[in-house]
GROMACS .gro file of C-alpha atoms in nm:
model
  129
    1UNK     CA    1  11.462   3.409  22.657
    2UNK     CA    2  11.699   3.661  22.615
    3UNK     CA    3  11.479   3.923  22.496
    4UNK     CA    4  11.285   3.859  22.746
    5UNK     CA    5  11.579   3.909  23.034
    6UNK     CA    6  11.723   4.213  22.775
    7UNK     CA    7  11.637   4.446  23.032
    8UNK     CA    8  11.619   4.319  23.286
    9UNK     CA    9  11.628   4.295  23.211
   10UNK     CA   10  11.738   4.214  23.455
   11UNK     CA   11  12.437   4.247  23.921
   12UNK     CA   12  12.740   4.020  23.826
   13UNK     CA   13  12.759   4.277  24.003
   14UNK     CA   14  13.089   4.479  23.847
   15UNK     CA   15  13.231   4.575  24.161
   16UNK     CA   16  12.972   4.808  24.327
   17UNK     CA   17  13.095   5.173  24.385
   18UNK     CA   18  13.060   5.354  24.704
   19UNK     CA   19  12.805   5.605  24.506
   20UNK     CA   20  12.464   5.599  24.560
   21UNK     CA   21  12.134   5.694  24.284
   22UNK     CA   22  11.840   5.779  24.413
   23UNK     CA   23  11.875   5.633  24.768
   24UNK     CA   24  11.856   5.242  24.834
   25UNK     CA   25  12.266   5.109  24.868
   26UNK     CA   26  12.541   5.129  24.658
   27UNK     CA   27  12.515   5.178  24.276
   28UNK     CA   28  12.568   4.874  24.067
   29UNK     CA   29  12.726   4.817  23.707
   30UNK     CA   30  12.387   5.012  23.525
   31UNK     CA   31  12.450   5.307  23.753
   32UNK     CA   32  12.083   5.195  23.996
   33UNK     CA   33  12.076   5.086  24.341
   34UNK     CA   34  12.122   4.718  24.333
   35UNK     CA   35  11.868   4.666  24.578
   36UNK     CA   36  11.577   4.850  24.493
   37UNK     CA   37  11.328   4.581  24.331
   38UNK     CA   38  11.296   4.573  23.987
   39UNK     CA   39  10.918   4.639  23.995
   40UNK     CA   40  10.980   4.952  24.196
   41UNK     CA   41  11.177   5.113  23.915
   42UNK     CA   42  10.969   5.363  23.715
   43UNK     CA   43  11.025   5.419  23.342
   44UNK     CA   44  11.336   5.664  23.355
   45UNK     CA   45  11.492   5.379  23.568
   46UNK     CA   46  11.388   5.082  23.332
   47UNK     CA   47  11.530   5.283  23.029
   48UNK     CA   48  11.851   5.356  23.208
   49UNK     CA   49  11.870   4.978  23.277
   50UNK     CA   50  11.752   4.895  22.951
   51UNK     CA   51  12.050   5.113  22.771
   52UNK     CA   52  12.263   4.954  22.984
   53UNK     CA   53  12.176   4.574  22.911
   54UNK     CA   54  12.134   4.669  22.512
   55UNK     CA   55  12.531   4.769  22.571
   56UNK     CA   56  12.653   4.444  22.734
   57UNK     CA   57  12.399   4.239  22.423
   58UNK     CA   58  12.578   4.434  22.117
   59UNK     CA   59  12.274   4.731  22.123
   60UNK     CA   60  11.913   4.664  22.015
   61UNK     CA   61  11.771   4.439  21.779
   62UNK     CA   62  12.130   4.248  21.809
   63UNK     CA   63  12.100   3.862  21.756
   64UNK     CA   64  12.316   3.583  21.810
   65UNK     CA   65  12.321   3.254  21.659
   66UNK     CA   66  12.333   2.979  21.874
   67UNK     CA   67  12.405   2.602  21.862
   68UNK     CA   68  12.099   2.393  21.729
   69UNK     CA   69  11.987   2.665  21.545
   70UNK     CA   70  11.880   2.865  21.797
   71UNK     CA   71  11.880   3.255  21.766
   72UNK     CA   72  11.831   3.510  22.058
   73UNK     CA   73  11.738   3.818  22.040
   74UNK     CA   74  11.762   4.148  22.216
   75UNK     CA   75  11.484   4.395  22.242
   76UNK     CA   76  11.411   4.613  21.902
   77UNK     CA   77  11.424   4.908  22.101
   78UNK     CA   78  11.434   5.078  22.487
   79UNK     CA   79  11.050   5.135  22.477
   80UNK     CA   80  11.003   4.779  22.406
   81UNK     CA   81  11.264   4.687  22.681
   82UNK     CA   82  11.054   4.886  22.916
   83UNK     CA   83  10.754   4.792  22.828
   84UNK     CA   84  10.784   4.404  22.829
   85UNK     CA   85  11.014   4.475  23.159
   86UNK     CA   86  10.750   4.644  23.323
   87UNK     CA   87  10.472   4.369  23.217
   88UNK     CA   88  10.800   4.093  23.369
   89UNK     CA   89  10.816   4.251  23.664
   90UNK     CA   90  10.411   4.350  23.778
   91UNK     CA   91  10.402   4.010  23.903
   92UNK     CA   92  10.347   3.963  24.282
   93UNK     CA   93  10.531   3.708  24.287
   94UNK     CA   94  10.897   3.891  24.136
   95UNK     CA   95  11.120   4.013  24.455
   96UNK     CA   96  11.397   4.023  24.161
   97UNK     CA   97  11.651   4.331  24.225
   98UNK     CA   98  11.878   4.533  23.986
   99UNK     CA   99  12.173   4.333  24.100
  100UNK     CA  100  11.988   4.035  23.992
  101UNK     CA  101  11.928   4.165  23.643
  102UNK     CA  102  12.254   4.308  23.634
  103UNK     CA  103  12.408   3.935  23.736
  104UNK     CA  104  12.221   3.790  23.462
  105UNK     CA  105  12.318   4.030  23.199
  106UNK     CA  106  12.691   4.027  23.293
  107UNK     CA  107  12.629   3.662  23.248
  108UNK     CA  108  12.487   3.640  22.918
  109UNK     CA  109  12.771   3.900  22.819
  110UNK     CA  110  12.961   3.654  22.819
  111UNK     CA  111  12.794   3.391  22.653
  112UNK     CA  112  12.448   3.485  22.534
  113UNK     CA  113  12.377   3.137  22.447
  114UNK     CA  114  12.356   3.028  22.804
  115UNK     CA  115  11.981   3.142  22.845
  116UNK     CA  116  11.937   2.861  23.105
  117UNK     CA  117  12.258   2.999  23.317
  118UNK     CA  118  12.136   3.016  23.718
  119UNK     CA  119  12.230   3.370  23.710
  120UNK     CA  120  11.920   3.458  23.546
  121UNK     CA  121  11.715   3.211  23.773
  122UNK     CA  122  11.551   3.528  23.977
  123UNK     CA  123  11.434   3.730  23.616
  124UNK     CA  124  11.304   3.351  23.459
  125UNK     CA  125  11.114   3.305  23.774
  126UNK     CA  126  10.947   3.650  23.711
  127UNK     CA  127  10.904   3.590  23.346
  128UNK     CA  128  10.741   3.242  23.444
  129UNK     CA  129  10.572   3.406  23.750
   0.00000   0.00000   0.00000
């Protein structure tokens, strides 16, 4: 599940600056509007979001062993990130924002075993969508 929330995927929101990128509110953590929808993001976006998440996960391709034998994995690369993010997010049904990925990122940070955590409920919901 993590790789597939590595972007987004995916704001524990760090304390949102007064800046703005690109229009829509206040930047977030990843330097993006928390607001603007994650589908709306074009590719330049995703990869600046992507860069950002492989940071927080230990860079691309990092894995982490996890209790039960369990191993997550972050995306091999940005294109990948932006490609499967873009696929995530196409869905009608995903209303999930930057803030939202940046929530659940923050959140497996700090303990990228919790792939079930409820900060990552709007990304699953997209992923599931």
């Amino acid at each position: 599940m993590r790789g597939a929330l590595s972007l987004l995927v995916a704001c524990a929101l760090l304390a949102c600056s007064g800046s703005t990128t690109g229009g829509g509110g206040p930047a977030g953590a990843s330097g993006l509007p928390g607001n603007l929808l994650l589908s709306q993001l074009n590719d330049a976006q995703l990869a600046q979001l992507c860069d950002w998440s492989a940071a927080k996960e230990g860079g691309y391709g990092a894995t982490e062993s996890c209790d039960g034998g369990i191993t997550v994995h972050a995306k091999a690369s940005q294109q990948d990130c932006v490609t499967s993010s873009r696929t995530e997010t196409a869905k009608a049904t995903c209303t999930a924002t930057v803030s939202d990925a940046e929530t659940c990122i923050n959140a497996l940070a700090s303990d990228p075993c919790d792939i079930g955590t409820p900060a990552c409920a709007p990304l699953i919901s997209c992923a599931g969508a």
